[in-house]
XYZ file of C-alpha atoms in Angstrom:
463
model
C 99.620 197.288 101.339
C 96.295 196.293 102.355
C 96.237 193.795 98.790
C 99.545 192.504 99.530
C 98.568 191.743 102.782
C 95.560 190.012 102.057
C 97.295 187.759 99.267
C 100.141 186.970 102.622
C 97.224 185.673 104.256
C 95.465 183.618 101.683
C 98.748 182.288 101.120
C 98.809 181.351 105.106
C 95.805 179.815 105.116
C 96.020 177.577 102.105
C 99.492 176.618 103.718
C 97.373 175.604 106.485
C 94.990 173.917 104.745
C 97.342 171.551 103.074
C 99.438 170.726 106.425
C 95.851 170.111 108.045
C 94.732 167.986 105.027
C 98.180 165.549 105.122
C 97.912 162.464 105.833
C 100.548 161.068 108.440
C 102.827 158.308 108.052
C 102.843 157.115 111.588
C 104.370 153.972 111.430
C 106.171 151.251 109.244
C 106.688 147.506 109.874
C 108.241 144.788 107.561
C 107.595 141.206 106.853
C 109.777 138.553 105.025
C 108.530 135.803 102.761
C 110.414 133.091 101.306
C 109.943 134.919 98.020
C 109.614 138.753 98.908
C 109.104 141.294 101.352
C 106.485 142.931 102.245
C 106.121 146.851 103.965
C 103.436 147.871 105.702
C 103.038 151.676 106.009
C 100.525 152.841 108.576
C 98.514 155.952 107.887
C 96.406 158.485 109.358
C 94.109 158.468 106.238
C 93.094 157.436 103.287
C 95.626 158.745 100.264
C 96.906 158.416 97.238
C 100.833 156.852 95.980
C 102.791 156.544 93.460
C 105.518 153.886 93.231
C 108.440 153.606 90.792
C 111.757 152.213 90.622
C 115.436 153.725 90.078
C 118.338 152.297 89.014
C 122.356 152.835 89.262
C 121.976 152.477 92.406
C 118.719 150.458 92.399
C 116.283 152.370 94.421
C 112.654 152.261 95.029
C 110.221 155.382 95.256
C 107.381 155.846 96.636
C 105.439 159.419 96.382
C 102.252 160.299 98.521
C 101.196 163.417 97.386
C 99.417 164.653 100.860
C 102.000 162.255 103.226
C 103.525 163.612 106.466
C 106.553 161.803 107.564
C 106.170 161.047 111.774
C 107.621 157.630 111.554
C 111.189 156.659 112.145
C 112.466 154.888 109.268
C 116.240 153.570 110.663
C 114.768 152.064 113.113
C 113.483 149.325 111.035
C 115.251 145.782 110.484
C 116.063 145.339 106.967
C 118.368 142.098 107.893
C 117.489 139.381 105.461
C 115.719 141.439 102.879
C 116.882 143.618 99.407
C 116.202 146.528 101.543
C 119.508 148.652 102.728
C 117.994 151.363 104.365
C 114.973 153.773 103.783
C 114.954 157.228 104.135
C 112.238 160.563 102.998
C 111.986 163.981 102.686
C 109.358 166.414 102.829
C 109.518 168.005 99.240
C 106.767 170.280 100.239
C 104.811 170.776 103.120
C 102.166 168.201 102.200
C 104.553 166.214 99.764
C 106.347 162.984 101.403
C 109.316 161.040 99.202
C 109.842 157.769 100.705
C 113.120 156.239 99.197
C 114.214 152.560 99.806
C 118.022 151.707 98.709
C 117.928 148.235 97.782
C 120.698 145.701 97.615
C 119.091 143.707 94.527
C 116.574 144.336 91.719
C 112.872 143.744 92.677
C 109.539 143.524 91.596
C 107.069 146.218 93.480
C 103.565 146.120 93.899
C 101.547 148.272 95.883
C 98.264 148.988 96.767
C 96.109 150.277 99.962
C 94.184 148.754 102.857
C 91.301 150.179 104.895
C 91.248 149.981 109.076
C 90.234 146.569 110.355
C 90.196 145.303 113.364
C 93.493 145.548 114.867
C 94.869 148.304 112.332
C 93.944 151.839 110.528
C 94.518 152.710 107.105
C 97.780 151.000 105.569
C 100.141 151.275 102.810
C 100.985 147.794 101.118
C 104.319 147.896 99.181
C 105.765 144.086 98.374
C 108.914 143.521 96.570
C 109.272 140.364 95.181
C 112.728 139.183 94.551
C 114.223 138.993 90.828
C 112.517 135.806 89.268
C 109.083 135.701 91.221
C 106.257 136.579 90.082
C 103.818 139.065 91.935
C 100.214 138.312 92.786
C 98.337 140.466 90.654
C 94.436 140.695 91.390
C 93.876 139.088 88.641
C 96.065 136.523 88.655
C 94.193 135.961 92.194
C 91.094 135.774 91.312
C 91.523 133.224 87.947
C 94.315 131.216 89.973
C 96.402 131.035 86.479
C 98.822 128.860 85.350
C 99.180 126.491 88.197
C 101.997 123.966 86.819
C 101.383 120.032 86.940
C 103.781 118.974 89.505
C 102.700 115.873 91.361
C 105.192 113.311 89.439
C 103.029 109.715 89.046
C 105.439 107.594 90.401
C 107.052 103.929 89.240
C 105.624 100.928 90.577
C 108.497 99.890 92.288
C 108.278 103.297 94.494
C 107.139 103.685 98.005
C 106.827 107.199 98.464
C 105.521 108.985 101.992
C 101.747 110.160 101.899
C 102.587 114.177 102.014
C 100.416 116.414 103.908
C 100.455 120.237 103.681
C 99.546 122.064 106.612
C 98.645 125.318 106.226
C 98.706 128.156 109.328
C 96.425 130.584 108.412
C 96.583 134.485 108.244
C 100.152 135.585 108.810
C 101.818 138.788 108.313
C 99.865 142.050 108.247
C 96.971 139.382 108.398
C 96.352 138.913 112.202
C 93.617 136.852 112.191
C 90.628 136.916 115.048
C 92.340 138.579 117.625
C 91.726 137.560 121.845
C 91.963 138.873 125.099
C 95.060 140.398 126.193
C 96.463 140.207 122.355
C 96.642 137.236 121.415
C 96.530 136.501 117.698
C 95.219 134.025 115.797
C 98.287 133.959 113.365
C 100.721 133.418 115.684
C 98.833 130.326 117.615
C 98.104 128.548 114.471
C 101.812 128.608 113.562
C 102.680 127.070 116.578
C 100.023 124.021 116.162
C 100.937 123.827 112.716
C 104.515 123.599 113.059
C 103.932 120.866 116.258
C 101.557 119.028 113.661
C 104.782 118.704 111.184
C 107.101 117.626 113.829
C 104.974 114.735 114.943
C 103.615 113.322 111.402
C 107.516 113.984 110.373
C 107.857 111.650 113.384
C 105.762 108.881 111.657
C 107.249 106.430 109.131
C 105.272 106.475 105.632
C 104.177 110.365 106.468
C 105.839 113.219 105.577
C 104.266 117.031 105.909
C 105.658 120.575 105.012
C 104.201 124.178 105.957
C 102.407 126.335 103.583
C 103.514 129.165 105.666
C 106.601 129.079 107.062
C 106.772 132.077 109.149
C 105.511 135.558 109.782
C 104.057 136.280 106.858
C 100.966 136.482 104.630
C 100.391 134.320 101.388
C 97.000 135.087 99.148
C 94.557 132.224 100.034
C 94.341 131.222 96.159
C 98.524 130.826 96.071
C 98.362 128.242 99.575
C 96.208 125.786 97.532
C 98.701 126.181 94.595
C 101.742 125.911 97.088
C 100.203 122.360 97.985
C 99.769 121.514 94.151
C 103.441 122.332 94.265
C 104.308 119.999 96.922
C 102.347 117.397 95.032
C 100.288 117.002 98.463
C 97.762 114.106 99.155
C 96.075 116.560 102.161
C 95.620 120.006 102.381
C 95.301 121.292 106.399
C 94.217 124.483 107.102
C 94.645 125.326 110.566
C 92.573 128.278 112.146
C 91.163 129.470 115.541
C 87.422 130.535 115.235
C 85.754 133.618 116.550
C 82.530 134.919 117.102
C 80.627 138.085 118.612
C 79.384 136.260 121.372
C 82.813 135.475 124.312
C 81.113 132.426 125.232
C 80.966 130.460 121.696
C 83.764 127.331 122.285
C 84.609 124.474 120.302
C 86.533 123.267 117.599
C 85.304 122.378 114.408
C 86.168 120.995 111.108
C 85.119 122.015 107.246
C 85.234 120.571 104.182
C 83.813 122.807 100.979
C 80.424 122.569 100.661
C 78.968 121.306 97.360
C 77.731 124.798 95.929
C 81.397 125.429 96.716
C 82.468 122.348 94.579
C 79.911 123.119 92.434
C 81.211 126.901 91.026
C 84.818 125.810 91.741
C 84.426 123.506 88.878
C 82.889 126.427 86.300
C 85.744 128.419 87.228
C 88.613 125.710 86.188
C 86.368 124.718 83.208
C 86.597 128.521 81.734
C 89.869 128.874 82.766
C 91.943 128.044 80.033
C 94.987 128.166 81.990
C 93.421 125.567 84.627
C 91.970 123.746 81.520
C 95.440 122.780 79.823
C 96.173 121.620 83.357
C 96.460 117.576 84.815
C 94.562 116.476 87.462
C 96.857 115.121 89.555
C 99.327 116.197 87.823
C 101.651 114.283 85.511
C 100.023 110.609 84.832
C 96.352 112.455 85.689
C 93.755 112.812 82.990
C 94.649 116.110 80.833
C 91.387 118.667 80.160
C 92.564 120.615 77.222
C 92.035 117.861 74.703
C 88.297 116.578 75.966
C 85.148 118.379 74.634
C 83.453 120.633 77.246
C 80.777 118.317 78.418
C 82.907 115.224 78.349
C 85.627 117.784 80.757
C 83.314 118.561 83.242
C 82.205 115.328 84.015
C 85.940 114.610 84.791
C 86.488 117.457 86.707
C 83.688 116.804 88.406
C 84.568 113.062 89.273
C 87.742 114.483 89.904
C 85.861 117.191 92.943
C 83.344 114.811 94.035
C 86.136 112.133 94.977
C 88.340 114.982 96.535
C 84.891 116.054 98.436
C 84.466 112.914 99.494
C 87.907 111.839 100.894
C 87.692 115.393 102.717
C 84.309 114.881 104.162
C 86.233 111.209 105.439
C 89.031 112.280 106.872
C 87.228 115.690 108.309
C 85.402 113.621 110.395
C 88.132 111.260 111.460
C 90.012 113.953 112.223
C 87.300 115.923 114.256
C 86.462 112.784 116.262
C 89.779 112.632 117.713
C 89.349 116.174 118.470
C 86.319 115.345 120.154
C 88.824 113.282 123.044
C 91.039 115.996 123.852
C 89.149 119.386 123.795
C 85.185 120.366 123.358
C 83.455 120.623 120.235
C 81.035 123.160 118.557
C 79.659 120.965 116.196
C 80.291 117.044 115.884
C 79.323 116.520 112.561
C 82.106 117.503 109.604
C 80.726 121.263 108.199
C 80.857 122.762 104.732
C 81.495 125.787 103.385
C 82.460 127.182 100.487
C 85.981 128.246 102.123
C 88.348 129.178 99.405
C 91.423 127.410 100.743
C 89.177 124.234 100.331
C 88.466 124.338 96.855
C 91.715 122.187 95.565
C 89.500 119.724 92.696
C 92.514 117.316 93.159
C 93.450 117.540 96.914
C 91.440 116.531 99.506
C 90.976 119.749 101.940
C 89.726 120.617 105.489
C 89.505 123.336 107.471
C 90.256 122.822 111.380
C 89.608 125.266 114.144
C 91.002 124.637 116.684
C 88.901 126.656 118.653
C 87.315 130.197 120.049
C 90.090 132.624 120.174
C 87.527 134.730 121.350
C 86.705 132.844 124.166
C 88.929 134.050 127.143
C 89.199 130.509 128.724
C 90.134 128.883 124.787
C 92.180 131.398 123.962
C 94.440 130.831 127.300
C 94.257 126.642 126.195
C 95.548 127.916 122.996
C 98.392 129.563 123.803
C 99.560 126.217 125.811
C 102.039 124.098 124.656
C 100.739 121.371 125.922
C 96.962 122.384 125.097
C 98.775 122.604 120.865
C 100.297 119.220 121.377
C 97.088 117.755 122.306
C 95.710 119.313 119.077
C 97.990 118.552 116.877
C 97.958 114.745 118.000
C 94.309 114.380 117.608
C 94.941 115.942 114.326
C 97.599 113.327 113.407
C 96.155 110.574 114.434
C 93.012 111.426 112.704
C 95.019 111.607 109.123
C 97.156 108.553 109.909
C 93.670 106.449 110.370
C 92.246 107.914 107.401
C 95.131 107.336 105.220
C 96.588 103.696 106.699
C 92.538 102.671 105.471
C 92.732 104.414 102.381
C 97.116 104.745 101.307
C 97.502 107.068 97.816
C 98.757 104.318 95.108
C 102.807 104.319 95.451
C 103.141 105.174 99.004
C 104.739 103.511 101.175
C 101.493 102.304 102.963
C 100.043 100.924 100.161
C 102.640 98.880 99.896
C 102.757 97.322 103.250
C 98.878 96.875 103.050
C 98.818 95.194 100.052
C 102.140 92.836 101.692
C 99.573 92.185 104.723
C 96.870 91.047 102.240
C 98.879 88.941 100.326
C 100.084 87.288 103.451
C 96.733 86.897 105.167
C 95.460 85.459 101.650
C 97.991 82.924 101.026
C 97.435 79.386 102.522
C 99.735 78.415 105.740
C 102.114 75.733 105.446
C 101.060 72.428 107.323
C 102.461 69.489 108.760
C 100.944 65.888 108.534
C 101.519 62.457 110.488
C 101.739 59.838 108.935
C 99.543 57.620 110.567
C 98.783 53.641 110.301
C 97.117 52.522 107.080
C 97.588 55.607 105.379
C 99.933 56.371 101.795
C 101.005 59.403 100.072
C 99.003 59.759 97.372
C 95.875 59.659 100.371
C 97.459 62.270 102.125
C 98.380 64.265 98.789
C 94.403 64.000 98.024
C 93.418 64.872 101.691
C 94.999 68.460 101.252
C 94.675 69.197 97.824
C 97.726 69.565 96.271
C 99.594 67.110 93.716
C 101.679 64.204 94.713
C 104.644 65.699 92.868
C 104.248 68.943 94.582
C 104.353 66.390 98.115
C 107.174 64.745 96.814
C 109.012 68.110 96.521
C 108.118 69.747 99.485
C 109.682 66.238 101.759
C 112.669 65.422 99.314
C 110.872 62.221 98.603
C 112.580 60.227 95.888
C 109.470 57.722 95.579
C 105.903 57.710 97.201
C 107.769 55.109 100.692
C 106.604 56.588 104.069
C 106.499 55.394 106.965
C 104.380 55.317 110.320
C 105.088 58.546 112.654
C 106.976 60.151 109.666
C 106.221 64.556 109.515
C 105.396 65.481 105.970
C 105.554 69.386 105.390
C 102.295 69.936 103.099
C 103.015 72.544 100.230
C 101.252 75.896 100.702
C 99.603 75.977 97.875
C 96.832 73.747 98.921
C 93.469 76.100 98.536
C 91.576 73.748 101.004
C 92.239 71.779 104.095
C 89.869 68.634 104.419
C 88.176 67.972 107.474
């Protein structure tokens, strides 16, 4: 009896052990992308997982060996996702089956996430519709296969300069966080997508969102989205923050040239990257030069892109300058990974110290993002109505306004006592016959008081 008991209470206490060692699920929240979506399971510790997928019905499964179920699962919105419903079971103690019935075939990945600043240990499961491909790490870090796409286009076109604006953080991704809540993800929407309407507003401008909503894209993937787009800027829009509540200001960056410097290594041993266009179709093509003879084009190709960014960083942060406070006034650089596009010019705005109690409530204005996102605008608009891509629109009308400013004005002449047409014809430069012409003339007769139109070719107009 006494053995028997004393194997009942080993038995007890490693029961007791296990429940005390599992790891809670304490939480779940969703996010949807334009190509997948995203779960977010919120732990009590660090654990292990297992994910695999089912078919007939399709189902996905996810297994945490020491997982505790204290979350409620139907309580979650599934609307507008391949999720139907999720549901678990306890298949021992200190084993936890999470099961998600899905309405179409997906792609999982899944991996874990330590506490930060906002959250504790986390669960990342994203499902990425049939058809698009997953972020792998690696695929992150080597930025593969990133298709030509900007189309060179005819000479007869008069495309819109296209800006991408990119809100940063999103999704599980909250950004600096403020007083009272407020995120940094959900303010630099809102500027962004006020930054859209009003170049959209503009004729010869067009601009799309990197991020669209709620959501979190890789920071690699946002430079390719713009590549995509076949973008002439790249606008990343942030809201600083710093130990210190009192730090204010906004700023702008533009990648440093150590930045520039090891962004162009990493293209030049990609071989992906290498087999890439500059610019896309009608660029200068990588895979056929010799390596030397490559990196001097790629770097021609970054130094140009640096240089447009540090331009139109400081245009931009200058009309900043008029409508809130500034931490530094002189464009910065860092080696920002968003920024390091070697065919897109790319800067960095913050719009301020989210930190900063009396920012962070100017930030969460409407009228306070307007502002912003006009001094933003009207930064790009002078950089770009100075210096229009070839094909847009405003190169076209500049190069109209040069031609017309260059050609010679049409005159008018008197004909005064004394004076004949071949005098006149020599006076402004241009050929009898082209006089003749010009006044319907059917021989070189004029006659005192008579207005002669003078051709506008003449090149000079004697004194």
């Amino acid at each position: 009896m006494r053995v028997a008991a004393a194997f009942v209470g080993i038995a007890m206490l490693l029961g007791l052990t296990a429940e005390a060692m599992a790891v809670e699920v304490r939480g779940v929240r969703l996010w949807r992308a334009p190509d997948n979506t995203r779960l977010v399971f919120d732990l009590g510790g660090p654990t292990e997982h297992s994910v695999f997928t089912l078919s007939a019905p399709d189902r996905l499964v996810i297994d945490i060996p020491a997982g505790q179920m204290k979350a409620a699962l139907d309580q979650l919105s599934v609307e507008n996702t391949p999720i139907k419903g999720l549901r678990s079971a306890q298949r021992t103690p200190s084993e936890l089956r999470i099961v998600v019935d899905l309405g179409a075939r997906v792609t999982p990945r899944s991996f874990t996430l330590p506490p930060n600043q906002q959250y504790g240990h986390r669960l990342v499961v994203d499902l990425y519709d049939e058809g698009a491909a997953p972020e792998t790490p690696a695929a992150t870090a080597t930025a593969a296969a990133v298709p030509p796409v900007r189309l060179a286009p005819s000479p007869s076109a008069k495309r819109d300069v296209l800006i991408a604006i990119d809100a940063g953080h999103g999704g599980e991704d909250p950004g600096a966080l403020g007083p009272r809540g407020v995120r940094e993800k959900d303010v630099v929407l809102a500027i962004a997508r006020e930054l859209q309407r009003q170049i959209n507003a503009e004729k010869g401008f067009k601009a799309q969102l990197v991020r669209t909503g709620d959501y979190f894209i890789p920071l690699r993937k946002r430079t390719e989205i713009a590549r995509k787009m076949g973008a002439d800027l790249f606008v990343s829009v942030h809201a600083d923050a710093a130990p210190r509540t009192s730090a204010s200001g906004a700023s702008v960056f533009a990648l440093s040239d150590r930045g520039a410097t090891s962004e162009t290594a990493r293209w030049l041993a990609d071989t992906e990257n290498r087999s890439d266009l500059i610019g896309g179709d009608g660029g200068v093509s990588l895979d056929d030069k010799n390596p030397m003879l490559a990196g001097v084009l790629l770097d021609l190709s970054m130094t140009a892109s640096l240089s447009s960014s540090l331009d139109v960083g400081q245009k931009v942060l200058t009309q900043m300058g008029r409508v809130t406070p500034l931490h530094k006034r002189r464009v910065e650089q860092a080696g920002f990974m968003v920024l390091k596009s070697p065919d897109i010019p790319s800067i960095l705005v913050e719009t301020g110290f989210i930190t900063n109690p009396g920012e962070a409530s100017k930030l969460q204005k409407s009228s306070h993002q307007q502002a912003l996102a006009r001094s933003i605008h009207q930064g790009i608009r002078q950089f770009f109505h100075a210096s229009p891509p070839p094909g847009t629109l405003l190169a076209w009308e500049r190069d109209a306004k040069l031609l017309a400013e260059a050609a010679p004005i049409a005159r008018t002449h008197v004909v005064s006592a004394g004076e004949n047409l071949l005098q006149i014809a020599q006076r402004y430069q241009v050929s009898l016959a082209s006089l003749r012409r010009a006044n319907n003339l059917n021989s070189d007769m004029i006659r005192i008081g008579q207005s002669l139109r003078i051709p506008a070719t003449s090149l000079a107009v004697q004194p």
